[in-house]
Coordinates of N, CA and C in Angstrom, one line a residue:
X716 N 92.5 113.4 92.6 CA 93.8 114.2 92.5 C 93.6 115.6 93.0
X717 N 92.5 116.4 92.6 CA 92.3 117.3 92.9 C 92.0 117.6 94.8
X718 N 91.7 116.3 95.4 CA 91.5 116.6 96.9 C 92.9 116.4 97.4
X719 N 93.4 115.6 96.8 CA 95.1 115.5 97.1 C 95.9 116.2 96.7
X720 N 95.8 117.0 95.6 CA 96.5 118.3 95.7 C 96.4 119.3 97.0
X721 N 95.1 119.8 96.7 CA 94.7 120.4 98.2 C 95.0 120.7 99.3
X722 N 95.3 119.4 99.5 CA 95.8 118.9 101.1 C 97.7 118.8 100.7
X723 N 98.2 118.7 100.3 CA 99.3 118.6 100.1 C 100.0 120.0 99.9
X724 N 99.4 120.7 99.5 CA 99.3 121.7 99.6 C 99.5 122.4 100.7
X725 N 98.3 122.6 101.4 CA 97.9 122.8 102.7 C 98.8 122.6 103.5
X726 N 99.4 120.8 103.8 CA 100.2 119.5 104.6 C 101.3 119.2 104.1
X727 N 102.4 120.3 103.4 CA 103.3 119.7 102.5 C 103.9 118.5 103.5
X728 N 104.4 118.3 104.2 CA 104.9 117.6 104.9 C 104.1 116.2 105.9
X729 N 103.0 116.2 105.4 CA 102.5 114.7 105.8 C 102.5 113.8 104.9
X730 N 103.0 113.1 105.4 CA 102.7 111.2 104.4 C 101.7 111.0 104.0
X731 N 101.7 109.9 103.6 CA 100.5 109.4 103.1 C 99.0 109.1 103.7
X732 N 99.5 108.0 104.9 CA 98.4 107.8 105.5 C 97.7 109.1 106.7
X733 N 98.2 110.0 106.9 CA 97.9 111.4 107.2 C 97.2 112.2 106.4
X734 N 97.3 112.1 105.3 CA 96.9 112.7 104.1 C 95.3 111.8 104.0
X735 N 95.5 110.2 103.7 CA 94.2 109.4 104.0 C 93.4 109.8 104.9
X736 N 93.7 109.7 106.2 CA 93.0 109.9 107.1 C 92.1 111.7 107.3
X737 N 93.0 111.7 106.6 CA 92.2 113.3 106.7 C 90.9 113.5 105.4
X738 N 91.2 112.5 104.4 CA 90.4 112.4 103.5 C 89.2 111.6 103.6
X739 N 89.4 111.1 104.4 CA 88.0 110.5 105.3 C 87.6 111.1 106.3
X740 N 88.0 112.2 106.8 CA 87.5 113.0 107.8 C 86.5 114.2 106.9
X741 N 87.1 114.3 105.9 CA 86.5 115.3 104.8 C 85.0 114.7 104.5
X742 N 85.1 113.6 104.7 CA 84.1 112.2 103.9 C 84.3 112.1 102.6
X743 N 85.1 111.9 102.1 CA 85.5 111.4 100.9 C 85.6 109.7 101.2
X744 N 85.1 109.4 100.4 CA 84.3 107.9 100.7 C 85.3 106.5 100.0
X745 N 86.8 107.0 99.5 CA 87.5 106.0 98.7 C 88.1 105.1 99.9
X746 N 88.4 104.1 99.4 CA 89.7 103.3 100.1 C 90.9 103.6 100.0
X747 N 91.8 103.2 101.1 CA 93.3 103.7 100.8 C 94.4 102.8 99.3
X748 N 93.7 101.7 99.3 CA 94.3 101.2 97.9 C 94.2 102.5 96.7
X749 N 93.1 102.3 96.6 CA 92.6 103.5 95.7 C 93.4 104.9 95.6
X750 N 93.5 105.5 96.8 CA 93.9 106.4 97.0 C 95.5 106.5 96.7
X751 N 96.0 105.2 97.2 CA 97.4 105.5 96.8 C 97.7 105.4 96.0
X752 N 97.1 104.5 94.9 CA 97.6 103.8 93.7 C 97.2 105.8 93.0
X753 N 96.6 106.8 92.8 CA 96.6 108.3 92.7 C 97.6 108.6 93.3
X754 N 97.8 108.7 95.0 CA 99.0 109.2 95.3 C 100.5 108.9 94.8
X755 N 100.5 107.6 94.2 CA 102.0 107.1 93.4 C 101.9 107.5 92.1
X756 N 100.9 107.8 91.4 CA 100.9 108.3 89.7 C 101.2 109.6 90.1
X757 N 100.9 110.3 91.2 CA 100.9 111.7 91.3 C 102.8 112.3 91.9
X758 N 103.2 110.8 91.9 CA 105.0 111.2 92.3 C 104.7 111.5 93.8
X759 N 103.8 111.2 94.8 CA 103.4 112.1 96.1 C 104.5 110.8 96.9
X760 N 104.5 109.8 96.5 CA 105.3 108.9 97.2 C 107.0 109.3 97.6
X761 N 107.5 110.5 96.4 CA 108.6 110.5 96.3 C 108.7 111.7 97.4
X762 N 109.9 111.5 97.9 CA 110.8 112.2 99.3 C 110.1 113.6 99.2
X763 N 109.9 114.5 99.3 CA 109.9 116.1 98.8 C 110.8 117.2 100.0
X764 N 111.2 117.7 99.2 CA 112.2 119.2 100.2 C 111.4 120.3 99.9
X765 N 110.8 120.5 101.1 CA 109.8 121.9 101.3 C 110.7 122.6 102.4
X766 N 110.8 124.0 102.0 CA 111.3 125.1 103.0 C 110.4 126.1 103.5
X767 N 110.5 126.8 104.5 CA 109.1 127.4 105.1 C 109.7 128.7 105.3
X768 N 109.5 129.6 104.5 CA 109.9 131.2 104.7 C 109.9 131.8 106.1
X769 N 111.3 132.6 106.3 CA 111.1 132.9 107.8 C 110.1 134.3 107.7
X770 N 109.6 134.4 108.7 CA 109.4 135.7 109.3 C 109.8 137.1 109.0
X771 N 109.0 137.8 108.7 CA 109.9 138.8 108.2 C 109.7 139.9 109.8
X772 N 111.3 140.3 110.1 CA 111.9 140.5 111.3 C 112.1 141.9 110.9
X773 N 111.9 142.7 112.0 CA 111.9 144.4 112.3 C 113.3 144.4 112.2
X774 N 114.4 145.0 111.3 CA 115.4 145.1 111.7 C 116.2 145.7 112.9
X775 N 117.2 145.0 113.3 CA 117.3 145.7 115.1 C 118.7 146.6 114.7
X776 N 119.0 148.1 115.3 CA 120.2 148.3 114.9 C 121.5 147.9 115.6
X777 N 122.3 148.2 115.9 CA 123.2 147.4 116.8 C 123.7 148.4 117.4
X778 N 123.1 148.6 118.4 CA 123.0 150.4 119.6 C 122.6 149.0 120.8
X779 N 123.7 149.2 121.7 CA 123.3 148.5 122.9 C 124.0 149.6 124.1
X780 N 123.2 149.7 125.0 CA 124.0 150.3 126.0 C 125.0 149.9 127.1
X781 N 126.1 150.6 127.1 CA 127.0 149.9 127.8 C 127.2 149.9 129.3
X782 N 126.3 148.7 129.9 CA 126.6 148.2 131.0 C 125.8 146.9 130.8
X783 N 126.2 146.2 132.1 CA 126.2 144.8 131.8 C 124.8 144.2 132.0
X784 N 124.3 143.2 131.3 CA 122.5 142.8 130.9 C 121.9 143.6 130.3
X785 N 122.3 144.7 129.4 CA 121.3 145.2 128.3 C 121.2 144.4 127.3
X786 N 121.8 143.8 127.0 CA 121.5 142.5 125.7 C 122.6 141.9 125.6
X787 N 122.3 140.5 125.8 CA 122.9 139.4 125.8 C 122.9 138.5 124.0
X788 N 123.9 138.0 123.7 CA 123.9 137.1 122.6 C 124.0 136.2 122.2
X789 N 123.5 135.1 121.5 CA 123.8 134.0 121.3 C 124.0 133.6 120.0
X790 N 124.9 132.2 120.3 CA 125.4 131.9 118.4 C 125.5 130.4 119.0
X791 N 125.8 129.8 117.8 CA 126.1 128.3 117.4 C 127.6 128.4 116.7
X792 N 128.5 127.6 117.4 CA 129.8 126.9 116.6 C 129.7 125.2 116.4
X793 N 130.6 125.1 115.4 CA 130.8 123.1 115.5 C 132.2 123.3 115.3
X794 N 132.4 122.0 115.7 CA 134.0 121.5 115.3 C 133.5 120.0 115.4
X795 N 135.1 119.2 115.6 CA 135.8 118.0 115.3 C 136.7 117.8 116.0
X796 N 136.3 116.6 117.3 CA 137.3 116.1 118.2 C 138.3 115.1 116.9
X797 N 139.4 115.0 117.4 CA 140.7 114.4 116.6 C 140.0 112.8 115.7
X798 N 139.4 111.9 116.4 CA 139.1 110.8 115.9 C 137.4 111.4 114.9
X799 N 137.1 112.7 115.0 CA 136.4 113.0 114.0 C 134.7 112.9 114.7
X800 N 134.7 112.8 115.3 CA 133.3 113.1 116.4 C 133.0 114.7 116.5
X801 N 131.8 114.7 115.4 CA 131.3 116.5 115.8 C 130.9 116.9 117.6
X802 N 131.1 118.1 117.3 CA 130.4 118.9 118.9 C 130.0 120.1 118.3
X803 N 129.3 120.7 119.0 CA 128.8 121.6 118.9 C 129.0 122.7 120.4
X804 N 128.7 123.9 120.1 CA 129.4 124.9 121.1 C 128.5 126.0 121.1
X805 N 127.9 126.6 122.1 CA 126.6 127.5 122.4 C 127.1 128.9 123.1
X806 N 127.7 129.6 122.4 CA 128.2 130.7 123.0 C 126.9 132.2 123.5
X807 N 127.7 132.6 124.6 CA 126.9 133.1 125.2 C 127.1 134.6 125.5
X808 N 127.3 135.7 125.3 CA 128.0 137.0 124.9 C 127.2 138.0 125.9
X809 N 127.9 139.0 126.9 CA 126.9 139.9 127.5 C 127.2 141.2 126.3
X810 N 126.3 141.5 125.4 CA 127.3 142.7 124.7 C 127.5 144.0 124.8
X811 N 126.7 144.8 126.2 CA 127.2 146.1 126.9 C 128.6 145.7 127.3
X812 N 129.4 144.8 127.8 CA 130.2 144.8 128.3 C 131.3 143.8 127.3
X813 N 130.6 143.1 126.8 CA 131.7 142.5 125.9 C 132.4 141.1 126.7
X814 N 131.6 140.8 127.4 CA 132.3 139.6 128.5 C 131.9 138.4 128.2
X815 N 132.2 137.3 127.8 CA 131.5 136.1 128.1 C 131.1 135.7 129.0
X816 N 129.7 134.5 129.0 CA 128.8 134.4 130.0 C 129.2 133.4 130.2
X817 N 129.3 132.5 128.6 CA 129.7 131.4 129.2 C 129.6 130.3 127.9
X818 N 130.1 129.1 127.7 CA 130.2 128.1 126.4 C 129.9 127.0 126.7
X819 N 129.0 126.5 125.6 CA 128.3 125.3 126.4 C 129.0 124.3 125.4
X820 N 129.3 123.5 125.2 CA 129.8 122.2 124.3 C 129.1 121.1 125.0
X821 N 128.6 120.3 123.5 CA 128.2 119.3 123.9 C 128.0 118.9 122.4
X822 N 127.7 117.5 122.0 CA 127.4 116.8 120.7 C 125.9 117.3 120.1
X823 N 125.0 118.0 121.3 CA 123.4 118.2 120.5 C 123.1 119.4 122.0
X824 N 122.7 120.6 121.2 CA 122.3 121.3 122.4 C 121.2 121.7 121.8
X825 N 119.8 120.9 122.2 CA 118.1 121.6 121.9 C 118.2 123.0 122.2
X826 N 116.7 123.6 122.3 CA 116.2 124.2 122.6 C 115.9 124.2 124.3
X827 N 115.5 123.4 124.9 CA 115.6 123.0 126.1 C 116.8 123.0 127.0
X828 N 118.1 123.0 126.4 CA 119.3 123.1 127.2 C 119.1 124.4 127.1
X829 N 119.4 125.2 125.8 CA 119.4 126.5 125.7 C 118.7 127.6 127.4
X830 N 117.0 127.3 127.4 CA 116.9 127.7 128.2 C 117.2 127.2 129.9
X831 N 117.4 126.0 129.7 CA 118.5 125.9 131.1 C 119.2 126.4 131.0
X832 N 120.1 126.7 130.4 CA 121.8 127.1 130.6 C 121.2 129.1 130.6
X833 N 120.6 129.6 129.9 CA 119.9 130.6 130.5 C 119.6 131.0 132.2
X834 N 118.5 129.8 132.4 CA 118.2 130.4 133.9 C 119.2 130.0 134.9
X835 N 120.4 129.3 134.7 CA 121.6 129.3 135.3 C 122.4 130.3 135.5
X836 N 122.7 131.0 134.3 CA 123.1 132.4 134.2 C 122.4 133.4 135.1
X837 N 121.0 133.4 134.9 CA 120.1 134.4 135.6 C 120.2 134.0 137.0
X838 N 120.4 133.1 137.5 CA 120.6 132.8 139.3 C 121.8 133.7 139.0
X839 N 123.0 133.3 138.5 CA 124.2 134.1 138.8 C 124.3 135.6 138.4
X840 N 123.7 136.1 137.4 CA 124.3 137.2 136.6 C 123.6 138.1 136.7
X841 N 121.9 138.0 136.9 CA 121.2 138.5 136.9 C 120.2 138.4 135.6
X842 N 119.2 138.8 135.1 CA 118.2 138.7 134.1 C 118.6 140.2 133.0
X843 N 118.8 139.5 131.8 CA 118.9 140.7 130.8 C 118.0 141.1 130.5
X844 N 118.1 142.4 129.4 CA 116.9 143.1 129.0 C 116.1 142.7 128.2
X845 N 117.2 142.0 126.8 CA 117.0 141.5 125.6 C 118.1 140.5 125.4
X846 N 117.8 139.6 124.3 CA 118.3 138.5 123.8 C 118.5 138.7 122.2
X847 N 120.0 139.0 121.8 CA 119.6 138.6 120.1 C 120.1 137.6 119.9
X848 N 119.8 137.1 118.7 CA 120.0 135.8 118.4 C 120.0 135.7 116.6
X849 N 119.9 135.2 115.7 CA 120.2 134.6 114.8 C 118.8 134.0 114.7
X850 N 118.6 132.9 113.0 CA 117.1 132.3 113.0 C 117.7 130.9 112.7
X851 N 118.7 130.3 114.1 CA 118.8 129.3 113.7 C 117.3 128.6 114.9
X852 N 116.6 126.9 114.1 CA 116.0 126.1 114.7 C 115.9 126.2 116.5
X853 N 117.0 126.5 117.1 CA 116.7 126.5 118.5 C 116.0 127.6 119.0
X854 N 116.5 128.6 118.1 CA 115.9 130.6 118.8 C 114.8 130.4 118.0
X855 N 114.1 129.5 117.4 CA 112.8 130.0 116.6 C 111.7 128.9 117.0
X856 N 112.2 128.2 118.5 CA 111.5 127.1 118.5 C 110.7 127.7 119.5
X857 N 109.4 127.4 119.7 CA 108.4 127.7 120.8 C 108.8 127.7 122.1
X858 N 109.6 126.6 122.6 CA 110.1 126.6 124.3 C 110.7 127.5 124.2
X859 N 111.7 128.1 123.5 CA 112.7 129.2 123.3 C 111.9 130.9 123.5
X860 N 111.1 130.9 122.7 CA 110.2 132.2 122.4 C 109.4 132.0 123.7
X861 N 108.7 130.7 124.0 CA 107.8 131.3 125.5 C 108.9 131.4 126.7
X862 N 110.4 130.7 126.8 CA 110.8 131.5 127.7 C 110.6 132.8 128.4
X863 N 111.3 133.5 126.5 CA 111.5 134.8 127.0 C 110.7 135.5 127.2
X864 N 109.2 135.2 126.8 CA 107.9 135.7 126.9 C 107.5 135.6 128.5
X865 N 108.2 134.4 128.9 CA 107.4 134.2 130.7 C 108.4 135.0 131.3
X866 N 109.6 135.4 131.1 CA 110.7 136.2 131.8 C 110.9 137.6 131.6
X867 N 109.9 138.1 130.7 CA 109.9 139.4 130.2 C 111.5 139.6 129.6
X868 N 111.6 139.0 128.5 CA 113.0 139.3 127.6 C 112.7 139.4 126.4
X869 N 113.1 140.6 125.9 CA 113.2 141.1 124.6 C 113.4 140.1 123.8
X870 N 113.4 139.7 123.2 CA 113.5 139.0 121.5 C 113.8 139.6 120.5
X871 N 115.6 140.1 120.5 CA 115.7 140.0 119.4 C 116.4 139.7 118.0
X872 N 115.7 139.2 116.9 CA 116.0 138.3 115.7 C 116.7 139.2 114.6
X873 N 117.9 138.6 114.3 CA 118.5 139.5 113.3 C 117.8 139.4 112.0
X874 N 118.1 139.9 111.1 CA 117.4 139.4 109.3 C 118.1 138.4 109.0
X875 N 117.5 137.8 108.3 CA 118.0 136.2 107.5 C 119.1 137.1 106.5
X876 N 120.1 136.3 106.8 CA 121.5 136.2 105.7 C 121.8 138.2 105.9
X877 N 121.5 138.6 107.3 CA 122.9 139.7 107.9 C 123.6 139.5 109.4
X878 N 124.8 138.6 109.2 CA 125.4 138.5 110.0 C 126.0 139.8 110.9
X879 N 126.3 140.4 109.9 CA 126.5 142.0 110.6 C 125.6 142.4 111.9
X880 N 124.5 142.0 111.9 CA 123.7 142.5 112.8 C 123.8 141.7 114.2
X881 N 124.6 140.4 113.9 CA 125.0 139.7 115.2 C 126.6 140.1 115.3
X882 N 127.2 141.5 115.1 CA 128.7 141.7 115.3 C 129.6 140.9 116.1
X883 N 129.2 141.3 117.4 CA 129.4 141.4 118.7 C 130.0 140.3 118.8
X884 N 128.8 139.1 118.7 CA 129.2 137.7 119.1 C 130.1 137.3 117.5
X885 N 130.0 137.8 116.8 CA 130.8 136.9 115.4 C 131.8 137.4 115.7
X886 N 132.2 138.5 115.7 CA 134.1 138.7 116.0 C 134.2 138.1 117.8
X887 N 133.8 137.4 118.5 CA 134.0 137.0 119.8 C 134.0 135.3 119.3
X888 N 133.0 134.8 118.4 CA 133.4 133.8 117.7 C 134.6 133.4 117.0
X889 N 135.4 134.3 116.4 CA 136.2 134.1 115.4 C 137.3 134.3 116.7
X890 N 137.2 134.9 117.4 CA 138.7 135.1 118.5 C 139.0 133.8 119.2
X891 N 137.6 133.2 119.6 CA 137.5 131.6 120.2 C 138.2 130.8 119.2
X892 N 137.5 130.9 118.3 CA 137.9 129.7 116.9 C 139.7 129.9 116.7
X893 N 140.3 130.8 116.7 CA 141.3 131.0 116.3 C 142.2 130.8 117.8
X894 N 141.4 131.1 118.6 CA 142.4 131.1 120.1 C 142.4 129.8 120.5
X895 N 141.4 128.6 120.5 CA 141.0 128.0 120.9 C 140.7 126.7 120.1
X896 N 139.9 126.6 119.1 CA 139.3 125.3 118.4 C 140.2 125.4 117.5
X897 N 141.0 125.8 117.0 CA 142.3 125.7 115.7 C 143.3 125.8 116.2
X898 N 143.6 126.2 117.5 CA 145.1 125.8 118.0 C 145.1 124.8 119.0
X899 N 144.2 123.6 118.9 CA 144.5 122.3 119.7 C 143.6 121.0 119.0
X900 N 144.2 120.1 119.5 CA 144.0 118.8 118.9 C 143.1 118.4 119.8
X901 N 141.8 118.1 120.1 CA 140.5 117.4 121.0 C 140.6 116.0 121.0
X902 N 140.8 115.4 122.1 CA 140.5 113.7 121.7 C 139.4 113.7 122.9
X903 N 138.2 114.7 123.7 CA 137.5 114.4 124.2 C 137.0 115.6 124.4
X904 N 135.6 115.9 124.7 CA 134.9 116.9 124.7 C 135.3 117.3 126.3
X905 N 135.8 116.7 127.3 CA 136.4 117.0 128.7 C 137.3 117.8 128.7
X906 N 138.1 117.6 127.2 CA 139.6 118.5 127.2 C 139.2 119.5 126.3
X907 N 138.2 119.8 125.5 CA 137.7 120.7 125.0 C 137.3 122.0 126.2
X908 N 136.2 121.4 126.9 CA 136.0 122.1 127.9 C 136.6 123.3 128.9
X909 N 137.5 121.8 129.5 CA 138.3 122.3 130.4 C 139.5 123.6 130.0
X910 N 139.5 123.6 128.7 CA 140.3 124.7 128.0 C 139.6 125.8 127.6
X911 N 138.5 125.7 126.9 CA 137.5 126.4 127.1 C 137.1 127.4 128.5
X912 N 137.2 126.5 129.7 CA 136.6 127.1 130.9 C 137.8 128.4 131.1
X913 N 139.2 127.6 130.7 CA 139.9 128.4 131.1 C 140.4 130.2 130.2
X914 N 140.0 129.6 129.1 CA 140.1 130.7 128.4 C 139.1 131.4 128.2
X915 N 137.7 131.3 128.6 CA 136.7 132.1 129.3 C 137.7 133.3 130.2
X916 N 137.8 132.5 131.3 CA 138.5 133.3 132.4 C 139.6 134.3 131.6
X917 N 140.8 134.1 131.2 CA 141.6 134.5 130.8 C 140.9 135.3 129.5
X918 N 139.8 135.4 128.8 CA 139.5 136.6 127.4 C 138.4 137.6 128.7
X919 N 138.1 137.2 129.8 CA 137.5 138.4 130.4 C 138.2 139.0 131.3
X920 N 138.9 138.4 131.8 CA 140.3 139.2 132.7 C 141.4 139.4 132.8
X921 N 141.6 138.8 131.2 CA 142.9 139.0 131.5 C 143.6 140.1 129.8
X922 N 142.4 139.8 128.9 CA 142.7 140.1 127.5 C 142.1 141.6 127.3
X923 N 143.4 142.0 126.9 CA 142.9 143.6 126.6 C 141.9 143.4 125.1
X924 N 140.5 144.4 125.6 CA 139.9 144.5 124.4 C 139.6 145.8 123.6
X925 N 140.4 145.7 122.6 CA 140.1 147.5 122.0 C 139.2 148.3 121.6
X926 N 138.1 147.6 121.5 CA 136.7 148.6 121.6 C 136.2 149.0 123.3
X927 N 137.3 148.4 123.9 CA 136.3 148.7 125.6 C 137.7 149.7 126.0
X928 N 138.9 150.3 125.4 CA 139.6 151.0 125.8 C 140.9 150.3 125.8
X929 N 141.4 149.3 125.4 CA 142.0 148.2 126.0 C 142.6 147.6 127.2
X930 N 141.2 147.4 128.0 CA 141.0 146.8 129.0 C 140.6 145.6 128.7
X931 N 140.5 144.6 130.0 CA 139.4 142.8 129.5 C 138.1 143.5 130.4
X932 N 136.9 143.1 129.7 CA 135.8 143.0 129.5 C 135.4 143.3 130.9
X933 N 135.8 142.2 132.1 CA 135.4 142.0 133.3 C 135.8 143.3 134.4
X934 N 137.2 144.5 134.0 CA 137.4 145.0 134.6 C 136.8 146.5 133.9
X935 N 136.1 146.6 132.8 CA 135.3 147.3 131.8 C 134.2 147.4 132.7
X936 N 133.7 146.1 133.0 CA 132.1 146.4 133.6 C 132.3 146.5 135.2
X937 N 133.7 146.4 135.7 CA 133.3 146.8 137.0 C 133.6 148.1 137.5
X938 N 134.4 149.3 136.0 CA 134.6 150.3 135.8 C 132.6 151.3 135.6
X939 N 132.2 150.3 135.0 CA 130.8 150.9 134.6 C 129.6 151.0 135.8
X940 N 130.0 150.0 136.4 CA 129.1 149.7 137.5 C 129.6 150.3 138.7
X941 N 130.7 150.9 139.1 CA 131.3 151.9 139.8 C 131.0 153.5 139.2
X942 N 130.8 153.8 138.1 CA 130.7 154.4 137.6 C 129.0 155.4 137.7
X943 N 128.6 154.0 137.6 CA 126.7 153.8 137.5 C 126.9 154.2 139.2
X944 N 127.2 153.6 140.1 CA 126.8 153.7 141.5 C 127.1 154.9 142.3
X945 N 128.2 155.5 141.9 CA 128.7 156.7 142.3 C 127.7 158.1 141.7
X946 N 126.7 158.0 140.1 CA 126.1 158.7 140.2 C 124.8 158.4 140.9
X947 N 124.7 157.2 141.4 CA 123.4 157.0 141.8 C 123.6 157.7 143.3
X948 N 124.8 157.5 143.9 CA 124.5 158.4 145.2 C 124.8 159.5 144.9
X949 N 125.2 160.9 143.9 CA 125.1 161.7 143.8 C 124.0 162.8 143.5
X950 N 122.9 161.5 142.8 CA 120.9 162.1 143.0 C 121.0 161.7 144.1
X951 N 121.0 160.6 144.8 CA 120.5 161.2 145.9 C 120.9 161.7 147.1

């Protein structure tokens, strides 16, 4: 009991024969009858819900500079096409500029899509500085973290349970959800999309936004980047 605490301990999350096997690597010299007929008195048989504390994260403040790729953001939405089939929605936020990059829908987006749909952006948009994100499973998964590590991109994680600190993209979330996923009926992720694509276009070029002056977003940043270029020929 005592070596099987131990390790359970240690392994909350391995089974049984994991737990065996390791008990004979130790050289603990029992059989697995043995062993289990302990591991079933011990309740080890029954299901268990173990949580793993996150990280404790440098608070970031929400100071981004305004021009376009100083930090980029990401979030997770779900919905319900009409016959009741979840999807899910991968929004993608530049937030110097306030423009969408871009919305990914699909029924399951890994970690792996994530950083595809990343270096897709980066062919077109160029490479940002930093990334915030949220501590949902995909931004905390290793392919995700060594991206940004091989591309030289900031990482950065808000604190667990302060949404505030993801502003940017949550009120750009709630304008989608209300513009978008609550004023139409989906009977296919194609007509999801395709509405989607277009109201991309239309909240960056066409939607006045009132923290940018009210201007849309797209003619914000090409006010900035005119702006940026005119003093660059003025040094020199």
């Amino acid at each position: 009991m005592d070596a099987l605490n131990e390790l359970v301990e240690k392994y909350p999350r391995w089974g049984f024969w994991k737990l065996y096997d390791r008990l004979r690597l130790l050289g603990h010299p029992w059989n697995h009858k043995r062993v289990y007929r302990v591991y079933k008195a011990m309740n080890l048989n029954l299901p268990r819900r173990t949580k793993r504390r996150l990280p404790q994260r440098v608070q970031q403040p929400m100071v981004v500079e305004a021009r376009a790729n100083a930090e980029w953001s990401l979030d997770f939405m779900s919905d319900t096409l009409y016959h009741g089939r979840r999807f899910r929605t991968l929004n993608i936020l530049d937030e110097g500029v306030r423009e969408a990059l871009d919305i990914v829908i699909d029924t399951s987006i890994p970690g792996g899509r994530v950083v595809r749909t990343l270096d897709r952006l980066i062919e077109w948009r160029g490479k940002p500085d930093a990334i915030r994100v949220d501590n949902g499973p995909e931004y905390i998964s290793q392919v995700f973290a060594d991206w940004c590590q091989d591309n030289g991109v900031t990482l950065n994680y808000i604190q667990p349970g302060k949404p505030n600190q993801n502003a940017y993209i949550e009120r750009f979330n709630r304008t989608y959800r209300h513009e978008v996923l609550n004023a139409y009926v989906f009977e296919s992720l194609h007509q999801v999309r395709e509405i989607t694509r277009a109201w991309i276009t239309e909240y960056n070029e066409e939607r006045p936004h009132d923290s940018l002056g009210k201007i849309p977003p797209a003619m914000f940043r090409r006010q900035v980047e005119s702006a940026r270029n005119s003093t660059s020929e003025l040094c020199h």
